[in-house]
mmCIF file with all atom_site columns, C-alpha atoms in Angstrom:
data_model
loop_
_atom_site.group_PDB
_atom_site.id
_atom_site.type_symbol
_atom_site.label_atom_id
_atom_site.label_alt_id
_atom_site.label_comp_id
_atom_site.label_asym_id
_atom_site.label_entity_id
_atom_site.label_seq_id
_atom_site.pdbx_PDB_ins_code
_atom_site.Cartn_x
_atom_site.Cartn_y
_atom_site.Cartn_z
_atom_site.occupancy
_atom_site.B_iso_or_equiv
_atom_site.pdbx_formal_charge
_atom_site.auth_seq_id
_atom_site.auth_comp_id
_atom_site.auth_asym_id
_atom_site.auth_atom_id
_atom_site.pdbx_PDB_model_num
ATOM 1   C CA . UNK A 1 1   ? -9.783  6.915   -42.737 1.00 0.00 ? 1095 UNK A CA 1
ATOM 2   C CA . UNK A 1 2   ? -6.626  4.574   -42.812 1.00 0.00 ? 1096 UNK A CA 1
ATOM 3   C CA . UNK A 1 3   ? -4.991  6.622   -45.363 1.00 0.00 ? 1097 UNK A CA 1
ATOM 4   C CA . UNK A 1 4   ? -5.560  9.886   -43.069 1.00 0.00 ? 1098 UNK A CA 1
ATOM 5   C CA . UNK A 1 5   ? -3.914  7.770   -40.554 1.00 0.00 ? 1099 UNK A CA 1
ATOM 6   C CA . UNK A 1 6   ? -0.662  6.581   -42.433 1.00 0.00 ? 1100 UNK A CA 1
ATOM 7   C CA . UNK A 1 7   ? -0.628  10.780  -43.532 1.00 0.00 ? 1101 UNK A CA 1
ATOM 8   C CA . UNK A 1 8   ? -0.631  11.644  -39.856 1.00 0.00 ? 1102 UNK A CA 1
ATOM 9   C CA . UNK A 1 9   ? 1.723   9.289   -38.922 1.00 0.00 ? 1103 UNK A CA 1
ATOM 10  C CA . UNK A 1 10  ? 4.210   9.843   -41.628 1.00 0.00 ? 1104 UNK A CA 1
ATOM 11  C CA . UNK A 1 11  ? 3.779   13.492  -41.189 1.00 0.00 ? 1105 UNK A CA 1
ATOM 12  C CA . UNK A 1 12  ? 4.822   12.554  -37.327 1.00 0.00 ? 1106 UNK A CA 1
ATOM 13  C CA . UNK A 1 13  ? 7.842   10.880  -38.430 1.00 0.00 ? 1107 UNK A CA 1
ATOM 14  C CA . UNK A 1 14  ? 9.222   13.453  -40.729 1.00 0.00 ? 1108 UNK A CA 1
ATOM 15  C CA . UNK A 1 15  ? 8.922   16.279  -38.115 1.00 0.00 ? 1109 UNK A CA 1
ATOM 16  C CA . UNK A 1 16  ? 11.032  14.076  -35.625 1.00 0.00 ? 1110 UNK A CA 1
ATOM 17  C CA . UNK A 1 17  ? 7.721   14.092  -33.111 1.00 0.00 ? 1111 UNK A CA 1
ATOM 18  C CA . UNK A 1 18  ? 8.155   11.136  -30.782 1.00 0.00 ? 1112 UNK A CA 1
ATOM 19  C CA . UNK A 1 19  ? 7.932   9.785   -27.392 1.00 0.00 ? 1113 UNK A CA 1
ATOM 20  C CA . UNK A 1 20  ? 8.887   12.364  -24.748 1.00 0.00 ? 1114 UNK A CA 1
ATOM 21  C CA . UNK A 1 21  ? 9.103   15.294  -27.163 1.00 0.00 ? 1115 UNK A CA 1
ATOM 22  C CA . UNK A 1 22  ? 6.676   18.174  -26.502 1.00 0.00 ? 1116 UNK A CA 1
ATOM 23  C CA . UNK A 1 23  ? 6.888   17.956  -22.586 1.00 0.00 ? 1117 UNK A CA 1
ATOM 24  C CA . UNK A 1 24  ? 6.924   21.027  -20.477 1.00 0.00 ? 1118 UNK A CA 1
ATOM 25  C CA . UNK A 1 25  ? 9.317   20.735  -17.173 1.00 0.00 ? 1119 UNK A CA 1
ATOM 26  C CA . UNK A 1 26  ? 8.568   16.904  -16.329 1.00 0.00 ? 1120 UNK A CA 1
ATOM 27  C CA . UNK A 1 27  ? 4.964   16.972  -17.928 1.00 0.00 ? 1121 UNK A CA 1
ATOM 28  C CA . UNK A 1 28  ? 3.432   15.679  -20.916 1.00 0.00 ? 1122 UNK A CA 1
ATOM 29  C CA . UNK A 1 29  ? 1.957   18.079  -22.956 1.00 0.00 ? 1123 UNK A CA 1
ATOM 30  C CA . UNK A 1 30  ? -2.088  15.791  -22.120 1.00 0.00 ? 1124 UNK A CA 1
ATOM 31  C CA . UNK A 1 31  ? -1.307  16.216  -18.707 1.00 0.00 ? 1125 UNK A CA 1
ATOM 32  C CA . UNK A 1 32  ? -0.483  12.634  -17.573 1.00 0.00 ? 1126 UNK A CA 1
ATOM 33  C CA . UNK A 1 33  ? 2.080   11.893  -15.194 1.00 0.00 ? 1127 UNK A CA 1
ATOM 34  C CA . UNK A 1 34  ? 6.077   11.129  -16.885 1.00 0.00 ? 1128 UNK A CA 1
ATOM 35  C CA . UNK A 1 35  ? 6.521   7.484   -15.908 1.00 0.00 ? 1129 UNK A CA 1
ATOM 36  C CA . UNK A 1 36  ? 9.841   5.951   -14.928 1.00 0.00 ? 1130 UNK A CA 1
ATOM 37  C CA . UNK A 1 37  ? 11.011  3.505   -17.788 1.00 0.00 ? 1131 UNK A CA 1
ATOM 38  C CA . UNK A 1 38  ? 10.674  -0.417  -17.245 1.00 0.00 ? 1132 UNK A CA 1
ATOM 39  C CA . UNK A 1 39  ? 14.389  -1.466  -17.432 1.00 0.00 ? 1133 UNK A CA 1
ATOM 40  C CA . UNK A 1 40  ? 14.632  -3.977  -20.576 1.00 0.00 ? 1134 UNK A CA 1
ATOM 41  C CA . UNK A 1 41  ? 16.746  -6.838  -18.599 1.00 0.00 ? 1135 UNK A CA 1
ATOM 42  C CA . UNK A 1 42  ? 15.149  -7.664  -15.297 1.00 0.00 ? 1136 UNK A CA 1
ATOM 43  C CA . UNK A 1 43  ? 17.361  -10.046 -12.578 1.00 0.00 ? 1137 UNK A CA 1
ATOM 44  C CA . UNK A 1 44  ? 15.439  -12.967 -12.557 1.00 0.00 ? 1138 UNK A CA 1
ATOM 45  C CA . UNK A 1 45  ? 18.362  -14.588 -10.531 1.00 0.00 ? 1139 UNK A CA 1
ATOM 46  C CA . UNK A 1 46  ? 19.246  -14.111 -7.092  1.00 0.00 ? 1140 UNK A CA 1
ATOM 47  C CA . UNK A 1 47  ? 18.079  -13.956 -4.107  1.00 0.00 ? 1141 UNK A CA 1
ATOM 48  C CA . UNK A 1 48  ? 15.699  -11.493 -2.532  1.00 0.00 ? 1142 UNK A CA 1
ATOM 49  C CA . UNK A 1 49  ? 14.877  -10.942 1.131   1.00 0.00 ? 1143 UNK A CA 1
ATOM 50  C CA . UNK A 1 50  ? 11.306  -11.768 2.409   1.00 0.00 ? 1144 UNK A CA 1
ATOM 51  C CA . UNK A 1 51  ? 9.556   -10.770 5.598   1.00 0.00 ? 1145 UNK A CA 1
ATOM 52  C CA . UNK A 1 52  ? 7.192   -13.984 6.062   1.00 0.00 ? 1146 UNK A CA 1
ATOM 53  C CA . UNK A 1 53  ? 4.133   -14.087 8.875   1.00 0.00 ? 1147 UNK A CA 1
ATOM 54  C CA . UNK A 1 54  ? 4.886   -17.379 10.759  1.00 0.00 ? 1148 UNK A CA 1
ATOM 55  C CA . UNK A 1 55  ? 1.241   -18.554 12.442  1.00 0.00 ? 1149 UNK A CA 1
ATOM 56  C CA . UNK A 1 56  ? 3.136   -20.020 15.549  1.00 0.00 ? 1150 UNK A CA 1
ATOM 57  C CA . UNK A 1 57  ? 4.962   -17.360 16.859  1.00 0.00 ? 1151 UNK A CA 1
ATOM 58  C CA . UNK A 1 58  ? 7.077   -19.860 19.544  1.00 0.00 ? 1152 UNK A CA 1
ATOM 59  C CA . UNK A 1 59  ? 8.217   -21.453 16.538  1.00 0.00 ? 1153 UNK A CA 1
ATOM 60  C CA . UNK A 1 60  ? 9.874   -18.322 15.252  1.00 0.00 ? 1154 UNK A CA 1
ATOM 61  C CA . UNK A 1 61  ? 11.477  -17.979 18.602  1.00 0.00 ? 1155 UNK A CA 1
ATOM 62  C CA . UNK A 1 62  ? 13.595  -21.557 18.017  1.00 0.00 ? 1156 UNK A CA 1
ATOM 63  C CA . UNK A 1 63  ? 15.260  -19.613 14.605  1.00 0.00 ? 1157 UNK A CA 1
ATOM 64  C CA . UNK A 1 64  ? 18.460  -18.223 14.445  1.00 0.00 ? 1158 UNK A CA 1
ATOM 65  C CA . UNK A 1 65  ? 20.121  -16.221 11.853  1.00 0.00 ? 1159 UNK A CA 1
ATOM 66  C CA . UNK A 1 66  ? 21.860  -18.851 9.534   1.00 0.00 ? 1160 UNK A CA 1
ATOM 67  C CA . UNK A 1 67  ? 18.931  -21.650 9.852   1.00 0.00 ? 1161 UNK A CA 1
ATOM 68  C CA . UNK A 1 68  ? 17.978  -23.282 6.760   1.00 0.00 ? 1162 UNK A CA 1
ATOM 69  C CA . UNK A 1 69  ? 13.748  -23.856 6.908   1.00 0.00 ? 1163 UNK A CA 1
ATOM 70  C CA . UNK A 1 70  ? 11.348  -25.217 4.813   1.00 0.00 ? 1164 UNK A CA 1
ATOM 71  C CA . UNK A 1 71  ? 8.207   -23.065 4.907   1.00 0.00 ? 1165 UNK A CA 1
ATOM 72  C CA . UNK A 1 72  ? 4.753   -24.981 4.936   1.00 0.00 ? 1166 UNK A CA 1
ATOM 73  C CA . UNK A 1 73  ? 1.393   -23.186 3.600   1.00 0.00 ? 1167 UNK A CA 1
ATOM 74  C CA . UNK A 1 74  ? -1.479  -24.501 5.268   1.00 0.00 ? 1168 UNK A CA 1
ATOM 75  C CA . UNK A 1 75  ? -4.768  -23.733 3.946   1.00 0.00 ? 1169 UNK A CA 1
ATOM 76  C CA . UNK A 1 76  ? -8.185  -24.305 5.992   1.00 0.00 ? 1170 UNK A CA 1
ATOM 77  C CA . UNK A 1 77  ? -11.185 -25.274 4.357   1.00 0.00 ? 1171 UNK A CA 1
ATOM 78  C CA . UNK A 1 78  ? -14.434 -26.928 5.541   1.00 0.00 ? 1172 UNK A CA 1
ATOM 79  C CA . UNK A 1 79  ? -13.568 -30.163 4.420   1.00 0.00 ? 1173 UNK A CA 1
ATOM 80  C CA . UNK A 1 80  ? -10.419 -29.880 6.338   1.00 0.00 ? 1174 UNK A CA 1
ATOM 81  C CA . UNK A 1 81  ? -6.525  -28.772 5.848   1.00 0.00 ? 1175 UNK A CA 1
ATOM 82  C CA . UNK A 1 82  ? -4.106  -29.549 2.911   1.00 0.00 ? 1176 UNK A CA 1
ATOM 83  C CA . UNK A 1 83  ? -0.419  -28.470 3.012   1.00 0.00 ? 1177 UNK A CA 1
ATOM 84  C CA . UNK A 1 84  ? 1.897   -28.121 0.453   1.00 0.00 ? 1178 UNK A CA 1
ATOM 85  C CA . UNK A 1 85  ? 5.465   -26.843 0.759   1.00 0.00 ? 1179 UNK A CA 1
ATOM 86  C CA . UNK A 1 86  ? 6.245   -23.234 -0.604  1.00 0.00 ? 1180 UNK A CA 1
ATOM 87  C CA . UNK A 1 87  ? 10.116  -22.695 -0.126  1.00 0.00 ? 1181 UNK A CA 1
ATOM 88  C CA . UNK A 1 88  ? 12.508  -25.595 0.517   1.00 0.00 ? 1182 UNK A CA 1
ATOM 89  C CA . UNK A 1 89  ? 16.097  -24.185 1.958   1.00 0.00 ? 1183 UNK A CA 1
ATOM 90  C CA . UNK A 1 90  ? 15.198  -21.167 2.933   1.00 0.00 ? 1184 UNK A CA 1
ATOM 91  C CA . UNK A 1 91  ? 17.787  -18.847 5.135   1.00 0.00 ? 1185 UNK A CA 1
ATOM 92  C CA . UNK A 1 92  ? 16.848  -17.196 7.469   1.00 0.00 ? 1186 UNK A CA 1
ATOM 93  C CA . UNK A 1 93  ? 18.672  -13.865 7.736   1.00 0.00 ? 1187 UNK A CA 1
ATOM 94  C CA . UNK A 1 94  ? 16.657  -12.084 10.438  1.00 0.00 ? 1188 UNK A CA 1
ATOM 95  C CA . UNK A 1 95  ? 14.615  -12.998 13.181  1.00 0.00 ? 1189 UNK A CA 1
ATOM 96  C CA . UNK A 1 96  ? 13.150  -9.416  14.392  1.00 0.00 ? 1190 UNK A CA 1
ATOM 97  C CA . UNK A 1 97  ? 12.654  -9.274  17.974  1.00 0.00 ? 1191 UNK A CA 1
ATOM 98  C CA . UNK A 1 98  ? 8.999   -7.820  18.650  1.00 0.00 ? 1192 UNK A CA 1
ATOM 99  C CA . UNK A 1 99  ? 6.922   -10.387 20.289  1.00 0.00 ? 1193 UNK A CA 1
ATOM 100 C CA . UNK A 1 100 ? 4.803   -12.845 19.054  1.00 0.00 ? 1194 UNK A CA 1
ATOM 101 C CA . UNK A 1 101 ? 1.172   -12.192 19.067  1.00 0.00 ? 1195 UNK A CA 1
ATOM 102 C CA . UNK A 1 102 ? -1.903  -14.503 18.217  1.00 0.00 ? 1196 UNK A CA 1
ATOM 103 C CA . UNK A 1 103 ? -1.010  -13.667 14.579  1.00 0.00 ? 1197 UNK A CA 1
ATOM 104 C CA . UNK A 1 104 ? 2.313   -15.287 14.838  1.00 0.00 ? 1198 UNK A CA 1
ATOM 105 C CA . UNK A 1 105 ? 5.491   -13.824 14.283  1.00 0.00 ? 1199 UNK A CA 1
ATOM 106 C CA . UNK A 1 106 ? 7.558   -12.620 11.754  1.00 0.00 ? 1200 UNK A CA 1
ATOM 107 C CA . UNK A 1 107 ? 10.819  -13.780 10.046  1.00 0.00 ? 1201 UNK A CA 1
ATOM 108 C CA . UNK A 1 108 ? 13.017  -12.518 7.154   1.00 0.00 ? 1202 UNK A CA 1
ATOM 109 C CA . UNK A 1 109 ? 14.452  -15.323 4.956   1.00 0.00 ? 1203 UNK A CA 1
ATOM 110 C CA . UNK A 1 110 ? 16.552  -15.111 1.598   1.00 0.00 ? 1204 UNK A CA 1
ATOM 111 C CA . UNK A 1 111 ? 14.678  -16.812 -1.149  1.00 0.00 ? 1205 UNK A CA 1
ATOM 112 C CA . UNK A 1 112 ? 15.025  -16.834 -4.955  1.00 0.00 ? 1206 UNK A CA 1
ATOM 113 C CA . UNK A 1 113 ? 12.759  -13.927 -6.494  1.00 0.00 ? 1207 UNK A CA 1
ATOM 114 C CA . UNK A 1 114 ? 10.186  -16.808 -7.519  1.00 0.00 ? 1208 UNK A CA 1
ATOM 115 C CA . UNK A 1 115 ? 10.195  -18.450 -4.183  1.00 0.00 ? 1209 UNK A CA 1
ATOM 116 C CA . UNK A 1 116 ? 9.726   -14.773 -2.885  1.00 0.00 ? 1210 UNK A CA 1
ATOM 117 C CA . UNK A 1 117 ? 6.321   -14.378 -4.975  1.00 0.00 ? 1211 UNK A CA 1
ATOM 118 C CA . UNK A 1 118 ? 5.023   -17.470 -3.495  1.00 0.00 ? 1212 UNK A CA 1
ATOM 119 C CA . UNK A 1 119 ? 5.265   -16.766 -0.218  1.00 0.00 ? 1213 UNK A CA 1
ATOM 120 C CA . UNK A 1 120 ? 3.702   -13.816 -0.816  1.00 0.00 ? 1214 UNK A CA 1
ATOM 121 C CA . UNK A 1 121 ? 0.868   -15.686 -2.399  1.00 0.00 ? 1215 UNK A CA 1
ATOM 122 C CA . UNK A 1 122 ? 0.737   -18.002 0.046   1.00 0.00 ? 1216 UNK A CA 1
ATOM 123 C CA . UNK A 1 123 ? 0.899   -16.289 3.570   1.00 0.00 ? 1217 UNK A CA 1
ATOM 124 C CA . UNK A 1 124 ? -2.000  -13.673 1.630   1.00 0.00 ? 1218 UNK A CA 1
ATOM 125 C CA . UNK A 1 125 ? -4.245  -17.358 1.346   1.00 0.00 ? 1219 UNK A CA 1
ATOM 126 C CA . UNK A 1 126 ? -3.021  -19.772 4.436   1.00 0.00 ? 1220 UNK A CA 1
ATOM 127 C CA . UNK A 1 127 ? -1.839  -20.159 7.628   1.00 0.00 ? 1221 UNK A CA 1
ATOM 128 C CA . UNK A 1 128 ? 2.478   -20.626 7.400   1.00 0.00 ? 1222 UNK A CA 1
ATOM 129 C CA . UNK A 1 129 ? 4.775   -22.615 9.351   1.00 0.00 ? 1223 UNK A CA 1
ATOM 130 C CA . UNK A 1 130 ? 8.023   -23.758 9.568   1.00 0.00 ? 1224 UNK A CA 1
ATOM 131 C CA . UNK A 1 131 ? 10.564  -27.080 9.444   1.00 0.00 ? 1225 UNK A CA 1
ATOM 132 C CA . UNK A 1 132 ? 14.076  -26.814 10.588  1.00 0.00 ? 1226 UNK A CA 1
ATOM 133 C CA . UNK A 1 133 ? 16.878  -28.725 8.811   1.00 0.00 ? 1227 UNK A CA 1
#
């Protein structure tokens, strides 16, 4: 069975039969769907912009455009609360101006990509607030 392999895949090879050929208008020829190619490099510098849930929505109120903020994860268990810290520095680019509801209210900040993931994370598991510098 291996050799039948290697003869099928050399025979492959010789024919120039590869990735992408044999597609019809988009298509592959099996009928799944052409994906859009992973870039190699990825930025794993920089800063990205993240829309974060604040639980006290008067708190988001005090924030301007410009404000640095520590954001502050707080999760609720029956044995009580623990906080950590999940972005130190963050700016705060945009305060949007619905109103605040018993959910809290939300802010945009510019984080690193990393910092961006963990807010995610964390605002998905806890209860978020804010510290003003």
């Amino acid at each position: 069975m291996a050799a039948g392999l290697a003869v099928t895949a050399a025979a492959l090879l010789a024919t120039g039969a590869g990735p992408g050929e044999g597609e019809v208008q988009g298509e592959r020829v099996r009928g799944h769907p052409v994906a859009d190619p992973v870039p190699e490099h990825r930025a794993t510098t920089g800063t990205v912009t993240a829309p974060v849930r604040i639980a006290d929505g008067a708190t988001v109120r005090l924030l301007r455009p410009g404000d640095r903020v520590d954001v502050i994860a707080a999760e609720q268990s029956a044995t009580g609360g623990d906080a950590r810290v999940v972005a130190r520095g963050a700016r705060v680019t945009k305060v949007p101006a619905a109103s605040a509801t018993e959910s809290g209210a939300l802010v945009v900040l510019s984080v690193p990509r990393s910092t961006a993931a963990r807010l995610a994370g964390a605002g998905a598991t806890s209860r978020l607030a804010v510290t003003l510098w």
